[in-house]
């Protein structure tokens, strides 16, 4: 019975990124909060306009009620300030509104700019980014300064992150397995087998054998075979006796059969010992000679080439071979998926350990980090040099694909709250300017 698994609730758990639905909900909540903030700021800005209009009407009422020239002196100052404040508020309201829509729904020229200029804005934004940010040397310097090899290797090498590494590696392998359709993989494997069989194998195999012989690479294999043959000979006495008893003459006496068996056993042991102990033994030279001749025939003898190619074609064309590829994929896929689902499985732990070991090597090897960092920089430079226009096209084409009204609404949602301060400032600055102009005119003409 397996021991119960104890969970340590105090152990640090790596936070998991929000799923796609969660991100969507968070985005909708953020947009709704921006809408509320925008409505509040619009009410505040409009409140300034209403207040200026109310003050203006009140001062006009006081001037109309009083006899000509008898109104209090302060009334003129307040009226001028409120009047200019209204003008500033209305002008800035018009300017802010004209960015996103037609003021009051009237199609005044040069209004609803974002809706009309959406595509041009996307092109200009892409051009600005390409000219000022997609500079190859700038990109290379920035990529190099990030020191990604050191940061990434340090994170992967940290034992605290080992469970996260195992989970992500398992998730990636499972995702790859899910994306690969069984029928497609089987067809690919069978096509790969047939593709590999199409070229002529005989001459390459012959050249490989010839090179192995010339470089004396077959000697260890011959030595291994000779040693195994001698070991087999040492234990072959019982087999020899059984063969003599079964196939020898029935009239042969037992002692004669034993004598023959001992003689065969002794000769066999001595012969295999000589072959194993002498690298220049005649049998070894004969084997090398046969391999050399076979390698030469594979390259230059038409009959041998035809036989070899025919055997290859027959072997590859058999249903057992093509079926083995399909069966191997199905069995391997099932085993891997099952092993990855088990947190304590050897495969899962081996993958994790391998990743950690590589990360530790990179983390502790500063020259390797510098070399990898230079690779990152050169790769970034190459991308910026050769693919800047393709990258920028993502921005321009994306903007072109947006709905004009939706684009205008989204931009207003992002910056509209701050633009309302322009209306407020217009009201305040207009009032101060009107007050200053009225004051100066009074000082000059009275």
Coordinates of C-alpha atoms in Angstrom, one line a residue:
X1 CA 0.0 0.0 0.0
X2 CA 1.4 3.3 -1.0
X3 CA 2.1 5.9 1.6
X4 CA -0.2 8.9 1.7
X5 CA 0.9 12.1 0.0
X6 CA 1.4 15.0 2.4
X7 CA 0.8 18.4 1.0
X8 CA 2.8 21.3 2.4
X9 CA 0.4 24.3 2.4
X10 CA 3.3 26.6 3.4
X11 CA 5.4 25.8 0.3
X12 CA 5.5 28.7 -2.2
X13 CA 3.3 28.1 -5.2
X14 CA 4.1 29.8 -8.5
X15 CA 1.3 32.0 -9.6
X16 CA -0.4 30.8 -12.7
X17 CA -1.3 33.3 -15.5
X18 CA -5.0 34.0 -16.0
X19 CA -6.7 32.0 -18.6
X20 CA -8.1 33.5 -21.8
X21 CA -11.7 33.8 -20.4
X22 CA -10.3 35.4 -17.2
X23 CA -8.3 37.9 -19.2
X24 CA -11.4 38.8 -21.2
X25 CA -13.4 39.4 -18.1
X26 CA -10.6 41.5 -16.6
X27 CA -10.5 43.6 -19.8
X28 CA -14.2 44.1 -19.8
X29 CA -14.2 45.2 -16.2
X30 CA -11.3 47.6 -16.8
X31 CA -13.2 49.1 -19.8
X32 CA -16.3 49.5 -17.8
X33 CA -14.3 51.4 -15.1
X34 CA -12.9 53.7 -17.7
X35 CA -16.4 54.4 -19.0
X36 CA -17.5 55.4 -15.5
X37 CA -14.5 57.6 -15.0
X38 CA -15.0 59.2 -18.5
X39 CA -18.7 60.0 -17.7
X40 CA -17.7 61.5 -14.4
X41 CA -15.1 63.8 -16.0
X42 CA -17.5 64.8 -18.7
X43 CA -20.0 65.8 -16.1
X44 CA -17.3 67.8 -14.2
X45 CA -16.2 69.6 -17.4
X46 CA -19.7 70.3 -18.4
X47 CA -20.4 71.5 -14.9
X48 CA -17.7 74.1 -15.3
X49 CA -19.4 75.3 -18.5
X50 CA -22.8 75.4 -16.9
X51 CA -21.4 77.3 -13.9
X52 CA -19.7 79.9 -16.2
X53 CA -23.0 80.2 -18.2
X54 CA -25.0 80.7 -14.9
X55 CA -22.6 83.3 -13.7
X56 CA -22.7 85.1 -17.0
X57 CA -26.5 85.1 -17.0
X58 CA -26.6 86.3 -13.4
X59 CA -24.2 89.2 -14.2
X60 CA -26.2 90.1 -17.3
X61 CA -29.3 90.1 -15.2
X62 CA -27.7 92.5 -12.7
X63 CA -26.6 94.8 -15.5
X64 CA -30.1 94.8 -17.1
X65 CA -31.8 95.4 -13.8
X66 CA -29.6 98.4 -12.9
X67 CA -29.8 101.7 -14.5
X68 CA -27.3 102.3 -17.4
X69 CA -23.8 102.8 -15.9
X70 CA -25.0 102.3 -12.3
X71 CA -24.2 98.5 -11.9
X72 CA -21.5 97.6 -9.3
X73 CA -18.0 97.7 -10.7
X74 CA -17.3 94.1 -9.9
X75 CA -20.2 93.0 -12.1
X76 CA -18.3 93.9 -15.3
X77 CA -15.2 92.0 -14.2
X78 CA -17.2 88.8 -13.4
X79 CA -19.3 89.1 -16.5
X80 CA -16.2 89.3 -18.7
X81 CA -14.5 86.4 -17.0
X82 CA -17.6 84.2 -17.2
X83 CA -18.2 85.1 -20.8
X84 CA -14.7 84.3 -21.8
X85 CA -14.8 81.1 -19.7
X86 CA -17.9 80.0 -21.7
X87 CA -16.2 80.7 -25.0
X88 CA -13.1 78.8 -23.9
X89 CA -15.2 75.8 -22.6
X90 CA -17.2 75.7 -25.8
X91 CA -14.2 76.0 -28.1
X92 CA -12.4 73.2 -26.2
X93 CA -15.5 71.0 -26.1
X94 CA -15.7 71.4 -29.9
X95 CA -12.0 70.5 -30.3
X96 CA -12.2 67.5 -28.1
X97 CA -15.4 66.2 -29.6
X98 CA -14.2 66.8 -33.1
X99 CA -11.5 64.2 -32.6
X100 CA -14.0 61.4 -32.2
X101 CA -17.3 62.4 -33.7
X102 CA -19.3 65.2 -35.4
X103 CA -20.2 67.8 -32.8
X104 CA -24.0 67.7 -32.2
X105 CA -24.2 65.2 -35.1
X106 CA -23.5 68.0 -37.7
X107 CA -21.0 66.8 -40.4
X108 CA -18.8 69.9 -40.0
X109 CA -15.6 69.6 -42.2
X110 CA -12.5 68.4 -40.4
X111 CA -14.4 66.7 -37.5
X112 CA -14.6 63.0 -36.5
X113 CA -10.9 62.9 -37.3
X114 CA -10.1 59.5 -35.9
X115 CA -13.0 57.8 -37.8
X116 CA -11.9 59.4 -41.1
X117 CA -8.2 59.2 -40.6
X118 CA -8.0 55.7 -39.0
X119 CA -5.9 54.1 -41.8
X120 CA -3.6 57.1 -42.0
X121 CA -3.1 57.0 -38.3
X122 CA -2.1 53.3 -38.5
X123 CA 0.3 54.0 -41.3
X124 CA 1.9 57.0 -39.5
X125 CA 2.1 55.0 -36.3
X126 CA 3.8 52.1 -38.1
X127 CA 6.2 54.5 -39.8
X128 CA 7.0 56.3 -36.6
X129 CA 7.8 53.0 -34.9
X130 CA 9.9 51.8 -37.8
X131 CA 11.9 54.9 -38.1
X132 CA 12.5 55.5 -34.3
X133 CA 12.4 52.0 -32.7
X134 CA 13.1 49.3 -35.4
X135 CA 16.7 50.6 -35.8
X136 CA 18.9 47.5 -36.1
X137 CA 21.7 48.8 -33.9
X138 CA 19.3 50.1 -31.3
X139 CA 17.4 46.8 -31.2
X140 CA 20.7 44.8 -30.9
X141 CA 22.0 47.0 -28.0
X142 CA 18.7 46.7 -26.2
X143 CA 18.5 42.9 -26.7
X144 CA 22.1 42.6 -25.5
X145 CA 21.5 44.8 -22.4
X146 CA 18.6 42.6 -21.2
X147 CA 21.0 39.7 -20.5
X148 CA 18.3 37.2 -21.3
X149 CA 20.6 34.0 -21.1
X150 CA 21.6 34.9 -17.5
X151 CA 18.1 35.9 -16.4
X152 CA 16.3 32.9 -18.0
X153 CA 18.9 30.4 -16.8
X154 CA 18.8 31.7 -13.3
X155 CA 15.1 31.4 -13.2
X156 CA 15.1 27.8 -14.5
X157 CA 17.9 26.7 -12.2
X158 CA 16.1 27.9 -9.1
X159 CA 14.7 24.7 -7.3
X160 CA 11.7 26.7 -6.3
X161 CA 10.6 26.9 -9.9
X162 CA 11.1 23.2 -10.6
X163 CA 7.4 22.3 -10.2
X164 CA 6.5 25.1 -12.6
X165 CA 9.1 23.9 -15.1
X166 CA 7.7 20.3 -14.9
X167 CA 4.1 21.6 -15.4
X168 CA 4.9 23.8 -18.3
X169 CA 7.0 21.1 -20.1
X170 CA 4.2 18.6 -19.6
X171 CA 1.7 21.1 -20.8
X172 CA 3.7 21.9 -24.0
X173 CA 4.2 18.2 -24.8
X174 CA 0.5 17.5 -24.3
X175 CA -0.4 20.5 -26.4
X176 CA 1.9 19.2 -29.2
X177 CA 0.3 15.8 -28.9
X178 CA -3.2 17.2 -29.1
X179 CA -2.3 19.3 -32.2
X180 CA -0.9 16.4 -34.1
X181 CA -3.7 14.4 -35.7
X182 CA -3.0 10.6 -35.6
X183 CA -3.8 10.1 -39.2
X184 CA -1.6 12.9 -40.3
X185 CA 1.3 11.7 -38.3
X186 CA 0.9 8.1 -39.6
X187 CA 0.8 9.4 -43.2
X188 CA 3.9 11.5 -42.6
X189 CA 5.8 8.5 -41.1
X190 CA 4.9 6.2 -44.0
X191 CA 5.8 8.9 -46.5
X192 CA 9.1 9.5 -44.7
X193 CA 9.8 5.7 -44.8
X194 CA 9.1 5.6 -48.6
X195 CA 11.0 8.9 -49.1
X196 CA 14.0 7.4 -47.3
X197 CA 13.8 4.3 -49.5
X198 CA 13.8 6.2 -52.8
X199 CA 17.5 7.1 -53.0
X200 CA 20.0 4.4 -53.9
X201 CA 21.5 2.9 -50.7
X202 CA 24.0 0.5 -52.0
X203 CA 26.8 2.9 -53.0
X204 CA 26.6 5.1 -49.8
X205 CA 26.5 1.9 -47.6
X206 CA 29.5 0.5 -49.6
X207 CA 31.5 3.8 -49.1
X208 CA 30.7 3.7 -45.4
X209 CA 31.9 0.1 -45.1
X210 CA 35.0 0.9 -47.1
X211 CA 35.8 3.8 -44.9
X212 CA 35.3 1.8 -41.7
X213 CA 37.7 -0.8 -43.0
X214 CA 40.3 1.7 -44.0
X215 CA 40.2 3.5 -40.6
X216 CA 40.3 0.1 -38.8
X217 CA 36.9 0.9 -37.1
X218 CA 35.7 -2.7 -37.5
X219 CA 38.4 -4.1 -35.2
X220 CA 36.5 -3.5 -31.9
X221 CA 33.5 -5.2 -33.4
X222 CA 35.5 -8.2 -34.5
X223 CA 37.2 -8.4 -31.1
X224 CA 33.8 -8.3 -29.4
X225 CA 32.5 -11.0 -31.7
X226 CA 35.6 -13.2 -31.1
X227 CA 35.3 -12.8 -27.3
X228 CA 31.6 -13.7 -27.4
X229 CA 32.4 -16.8 -29.6
X230 CA 35.1 -18.0 -27.2
X231 CA 32.7 -17.5 -24.2
X232 CA 30.1 -19.5 -26.0
X233 CA 32.7 -22.3 -26.9
X234 CA 33.6 -22.6 -23.2
X235 CA 30.0 -23.5 -22.3
X236 CA 29.3 -25.6 -25.4
X237 CA 30.3 -29.1 -24.1
X238 CA 26.7 -30.1 -23.2
X239 CA 25.5 -29.0 -26.6
X240 CA 28.2 -30.9 -28.4
X241 CA 27.4 -34.1 -26.4
X242 CA 23.7 -33.8 -27.2
X243 CA 24.4 -33.3 -30.9
X244 CA 26.6 -36.4 -31.0
X245 CA 24.1 -38.5 -29.2
X246 CA 21.3 -37.4 -31.5
X247 CA 23.1 -37.4 -34.9
X248 CA 26.0 -39.8 -34.3
X249 CA 26.0 -43.5 -35.4
X250 CA 23.8 -45.6 -33.1
X251 CA 26.4 -48.3 -33.0
X252 CA 29.1 -46.0 -31.5
X253 CA 30.0 -46.9 -27.9
X254 CA 29.4 -44.3 -25.2
X255 CA 33.1 -43.9 -24.4
X256 CA 33.8 -43.3 -28.1
X257 CA 31.1 -40.6 -28.3
X258 CA 32.5 -38.9 -25.2
X259 CA 36.0 -39.0 -26.7
X260 CA 34.8 -37.4 -29.9
X261 CA 32.8 -34.8 -28.0
X262 CA 35.8 -33.9 -25.8
X263 CA 38.0 -33.7 -28.9
X264 CA 35.5 -31.3 -30.7
X265 CA 35.1 -29.2 -27.6
X266 CA 38.9 -28.9 -27.0
X267 CA 39.5 -27.9 -30.7
X268 CA 36.6 -25.4 -30.6
X269 CA 37.8 -23.7 -27.4
X270 CA 41.4 -23.6 -28.6
X271 CA 40.4 -22.2 -32.0
X272 CA 38.1 -19.5 -30.6
X273 CA 40.8 -18.6 -28.1
X274 CA 43.4 -18.1 -30.9
X275 CA 40.9 -16.0 -32.9
X276 CA 40.2 -13.8 -29.8
X277 CA 43.8 -13.5 -28.9
X278 CA 45.3 -12.7 -32.3
X279 CA 44.3 -9.5 -34.0
X280 CA 46.0 -10.7 -37.2
X281 CA 44.4 -14.2 -37.2
X282 CA 43.6 -15.7 -40.6
X283 CA 39.9 -15.8 -39.9
X284 CA 39.9 -12.2 -38.9
X285 CA 41.7 -11.3 -42.1
X286 CA 39.3 -13.4 -44.1
X287 CA 36.3 -11.6 -42.5
X288 CA 37.9 -8.2 -43.3
X289 CA 38.6 -9.3 -46.8
X290 CA 35.0 -10.4 -47.3
X291 CA 33.7 -7.1 -45.9
X292 CA 36.1 -5.2 -48.2
X293 CA 35.0 -7.1 -51.2
X294 CA 31.3 -6.6 -50.3
X295 CA 31.9 -2.9 -49.9
X296 CA 33.5 -2.8 -53.3
X297 CA 30.7 -4.8 -54.9
X298 CA 28.1 -2.5 -53.4
X299 CA 29.7 0.4 -55.2
X300 CA 30.7 -1.1 -58.5
X301 CA 29.1 -4.5 -59.1
X302 CA 25.8 -4.1 -61.0
X303 CA 24.5 -7.5 -59.9
X304 CA 25.2 -6.9 -56.2
X305 CA 23.7 -3.4 -56.4
X306 CA 20.5 -4.7 -58.0
X307 CA 20.2 -7.4 -55.3
X308 CA 20.8 -5.0 -52.5
X309 CA 18.3 -2.4 -53.9
X310 CA 15.7 -5.1 -54.5
X311 CA 16.0 -6.3 -50.9
X312 CA 15.7 -2.7 -49.7
X313 CA 12.6 -2.1 -51.8
X314 CA 11.0 -5.3 -50.7
X315 CA 11.7 -4.6 -47.0
X316 CA 10.4 -1.0 -47.0
X317 CA 7.4 -2.0 -49.1
X318 CA 6.1 -4.6 -46.7
X319 CA 3.0 -3.8 -44.7
X320 CA 4.7 -4.8 -41.5
X321 CA 7.2 -2.0 -41.9
X322 CA 4.7 0.8 -42.7
X323 CA 2.3 -0.6 -40.1
X324 CA 5.1 -0.6 -37.5
X325 CA 5.5 3.2 -37.9
X326 CA 1.8 3.8 -37.3
X327 CA 1.7 1.4 -34.3
X328 CA 4.9 2.9 -32.8
X329 CA 3.3 6.4 -33.0
X330 CA 0.1 5.3 -31.3
X331 CA 1.8 3.3 -28.6
X332 CA 4.4 6.0 -28.0
X333 CA 1.9 8.8 -27.8
X334 CA -0.3 6.9 -25.3
X335 CA 2.7 6.0 -23.1
X336 CA 4.1 9.6 -23.2
X337 CA 0.7 11.2 -22.3
X338 CA 0.2 8.8 -19.5
X339 CA 3.6 9.3 -18.1
X340 CA 3.4 13.1 -18.3
X341 CA 0.1 13.1 -16.4
X342 CA 1.8 11.5 -13.4
X343 CA 3.6 14.2 -11.3
X344 CA 6.0 11.5 -10.0
X345 CA 6.8 9.9 -13.3
X346 CA 10.4 9.3 -14.3
X347 CA 10.0 10.9 -17.7
X348 CA 8.5 14.0 -16.3
X349 CA 11.2 14.3 -13.6
X350 CA 13.9 13.5 -16.2
X351 CA 12.7 16.4 -18.4
X352 CA 12.7 18.7 -15.4
X353 CA 16.2 17.6 -14.3
X354 CA 17.6 18.0 -17.8
X355 CA 16.2 21.6 -18.1
X356 CA 17.6 22.5 -14.7
X357 CA 21.0 21.0 -15.5
X358 CA 21.3 22.9 -18.7
X359 CA 20.1 26.1 -16.9
X360 CA 22.7 25.6 -14.2
X361 CA 25.4 25.1 -16.8
X362 CA 24.5 28.4 -18.5
X363 CA 24.1 30.2 -15.2
X364 CA 27.5 29.2 -13.9
X365 CA 29.4 29.7 -17.2
X366 CA 30.0 33.4 -17.8
X367 CA 31.8 33.0 -21.1
X368 CA 28.9 30.9 -22.4
X369 CA 26.5 33.6 -21.2
X370 CA 28.4 36.2 -23.1
X371 CA 28.4 34.1 -26.2
X372 CA 24.7 33.4 -26.0
X373 CA 24.0 37.0 -25.3
X374 CA 25.9 37.9 -28.5
X375 CA 23.7 35.4 -30.4
X376 CA 20.6 37.1 -29.0
X377 CA 21.9 40.5 -30.1
X378 CA 22.8 39.3 -33.6
X379 CA 19.5 37.6 -33.9
X380 CA 17.6 40.7 -32.9
X381 CA 19.7 42.8 -35.4
X382 CA 18.9 40.3 -38.2
X383 CA 15.2 40.4 -37.4
X384 CA 15.2 44.2 -37.3
X385 CA 17.2 44.5 -40.5
X386 CA 15.3 42.0 -42.6
X387 CA 11.8 41.8 -41.1
X388 CA 11.1 45.3 -39.8
X389 CA 8.5 46.1 -42.5
X390 CA 6.7 42.8 -41.9
X391 CA 6.6 43.4 -38.2
X392 CA 5.3 47.0 -38.7
X393 CA 2.7 45.7 -41.2
X394 CA 1.1 43.8 -38.3
X395 CA 0.3 47.3 -36.7
X396 CA -0.9 48.9 -40.0
X397 CA -2.9 46.0 -41.2
X398 CA -4.5 45.5 -37.8
X399 CA -5.5 49.2 -37.6
X400 CA -6.9 48.9 -41.1
X401 CA -9.0 46.0 -40.1
X402 CA -10.6 47.8 -37.1
X403 CA -14.1 49.3 -37.4
X404 CA -13.8 53.1 -37.6
X405 CA -16.5 53.8 -35.0
X406 CA -15.2 51.1 -32.7
X407 CA -11.7 52.4 -33.1
X408 CA -12.8 56.0 -32.2
X409 CA -14.7 54.7 -29.1
X410 CA -11.7 52.7 -27.9
X411 CA -9.3 55.6 -28.2
X412 CA -11.7 57.9 -26.5
X413 CA -12.1 55.3 -23.8
X414 CA -8.3 55.3 -23.2
X415 CA -7.6 59.1 -23.4
X416 CA -11.0 60.7 -23.1
X417 CA -10.8 61.2 -19.4
X418 CA -7.6 63.2 -19.7
X419 CA -9.0 65.2 -22.6
X420 CA -11.8 66.4 -20.3
X421 CA -9.2 68.3 -18.4
X422 CA -8.6 70.3 -21.6
X423 CA -12.2 71.5 -21.4
X424 CA -11.8 72.3 -17.7
X425 CA -8.6 74.2 -18.4
X426 CA -10.2 76.0 -21.3
X427 CA -13.0 77.2 -19.0
X428 CA -10.6 78.4 -16.3
X429 CA -7.9 79.8 -18.7
X430 CA -10.6 81.5 -20.8
X431 CA -12.1 83.1 -17.7
X432 CA -8.7 84.4 -16.6
X433 CA -7.9 85.7 -20.0
X434 CA -11.3 87.4 -20.3
X435 CA -10.8 89.0 -16.8
X436 CA -7.3 90.1 -17.8
X437 CA -8.5 91.6 -21.1
X438 CA -11.4 93.4 -19.4
X439 CA -9.1 94.7 -16.7
X440 CA -6.6 96.1 -19.2
X441 CA -9.3 97.7 -21.3
X442 CA -10.8 99.4 -18.2
X443 CA -7.3 100.7 -17.1
X444 CA -6.7 102.0 -20.6
X445 CA -10.1 103.6 -21.4
X446 CA -11.3 104.8 -18.0

